[in-house]
Coordinates of C-alpha atoms in Angstrom, one line a residue:
M187 CA -15.5 -127.4 -67.9
E188 CA -12.3 -126.7 -69.7
W189 CA -9.0 -126.4 -67.9
S190 CA -6.9 -123.3 -68.4
F191 CA -3.3 -123.5 -69.3
W192 CA -2.2 -122.5 -65.8
A193 CA -4.4 -125.1 -64.2
K194 CA -3.0 -127.8 -66.4
L195 CA 0.6 -126.6 -65.7
G196 CA -0.1 -126.5 -61.9
V197 CA -1.4 -130.1 -61.9
S198 CA 1.5 -131.2 -64.0
V199 CA 4.1 -129.5 -61.8
F200 CA 2.5 -131.2 -58.7
F201 CA 2.2 -134.7 -60.1
F202 CA 5.4 -135.0 -62.2
P203 CA 7.7 -135.1 -59.1
L204 CA 5.4 -137.6 -57.5
L205 CA 5.6 -139.8 -60.6
I206 CA 9.4 -139.5 -60.6
L207 CA 9.6 -140.5 -56.9
F208 CA 7.3 -143.5 -57.6
V209 CA 9.4 -144.7 -60.5
L210 CA 12.6 -144.3 -58.6
R211 CA 11.3 -146.4 -55.7
L212 CA 10.3 -149.1 -58.2
V213 CA 13.7 -149.3 -59.8
K214 CA 15.7 -148.8 -56.7
R215 CA 18.2 -151.6 -56.4
R216 CA 19.2 -153.1 -53.2
P217 CA 22.8 -154.3 -52.7
V218 CA 23.1 -158.0 -53.6
T219 CA 24.4 -160.1 -50.8
P220 CA 24.8 -163.8 -51.8
K221 CA 23.0 -166.4 -49.7
A222 CA 25.7 -169.0 -50.2
D223 CA 29.5 -168.6 -50.3
V224 CA 30.9 -167.4 -53.6
K225 CA 34.2 -168.6 -54.9
L226 CA 36.4 -165.8 -56.2
L227 CA 39.3 -165.9 -58.6
V228 CA 41.5 -162.8 -58.5
V229 CA 44.2 -162.3 -61.1
A230 CA 46.8 -159.9 -59.9
G231 CA 49.1 -158.8 -62.7
S232 CA 52.5 -157.3 -62.2
G233 CA 51.2 -153.9 -63.5
G234 CA 51.0 -152.4 -60.1
H235 CA 47.2 -152.5 -59.6
T236 CA 47.3 -154.9 -56.6
T237 CA 46.3 -152.1 -54.2
E238 CA 43.2 -151.3 -56.2
I239 CA 42.2 -154.9 -56.4
L240 CA 42.6 -155.3 -52.7
R241 CA 40.6 -152.2 -52.1
L242 CA 37.8 -153.7 -54.1
L243 CA 38.0 -157.0 -52.3
N244 CA 37.9 -155.2 -49.0
S245 CA 34.4 -153.9 -49.8
L246 CA 33.0 -157.4 -50.4
S247 CA 31.2 -159.3 -47.6
K248 CA 32.7 -162.4 -46.0
K249 CA 30.4 -164.5 -48.3
Y250 CA 33.0 -164.0 -51.1
S251 CA 35.1 -166.9 -49.9
P252 CA 37.3 -168.7 -50.7
R253 CA 39.4 -166.3 -52.7
H254 CA 42.0 -167.8 -55.0
Y255 CA 44.8 -165.7 -56.4
V256 CA 46.8 -165.9 -59.6
L257 CA 50.0 -163.9 -59.9
A258 CA 53.4 -164.1 -61.5
D259 CA 56.2 -166.0 -59.7
S260 CA 58.3 -162.9 -60.0
D261 CA 55.7 -160.6 -58.4
K262 CA 56.8 -160.8 -54.8
M263 CA 55.4 -157.4 -53.9
S264 CA 51.9 -158.4 -54.9
E265 CA 52.3 -161.7 -53.0
E266 CA 53.3 -159.8 -49.9
K267 CA 50.4 -157.4 -50.1
I268 CA 47.9 -160.2 -50.7
R269 CA 49.2 -162.3 -47.8
S270 CA 48.9 -159.2 -45.5
F271 CA 45.4 -158.5 -46.8
E272 CA 44.3 -162.1 -46.1
Q273 CA 45.8 -162.1 -42.6
K274 CA 43.9 -158.9 -41.8
R275 CA 40.8 -160.3 -43.3
A276 CA 41.1 -163.5 -41.3
A277 CA 41.4 -161.4 -38.1
K278 CA 38.3 -159.3 -39.1
Y279 CA 36.2 -162.4 -39.8
P280 CA 37.6 -165.2 -37.6
D281 CA 34.5 -167.4 -38.0
S282 CA 34.9 -167.6 -41.7
S283 CA 37.1 -170.6 -42.3
R284 CA 39.3 -170.9 -45.3
K285 CA 38.0 -173.5 -47.6

């Protein structure tokens, strides 16, 4: 029995989305949450990107601790923002001791 063009097309149209869903489920990545604490070094330059850095840090779990910061002696504004961020973070995660 030979399949007609339309039968082949119908089978393809039916199975192709299923194949795509199957492949997507195989390669779907889950967010990585570290099992142990991860030390983090943050370099805050004086170029005005401290807010963006802190926004990224805010999205990390409490496992990313301790955080060490490097910034210029003259960058008082970044220092103030980082201190404020760390105080808020300590209030949010009181059980995570600073190491």
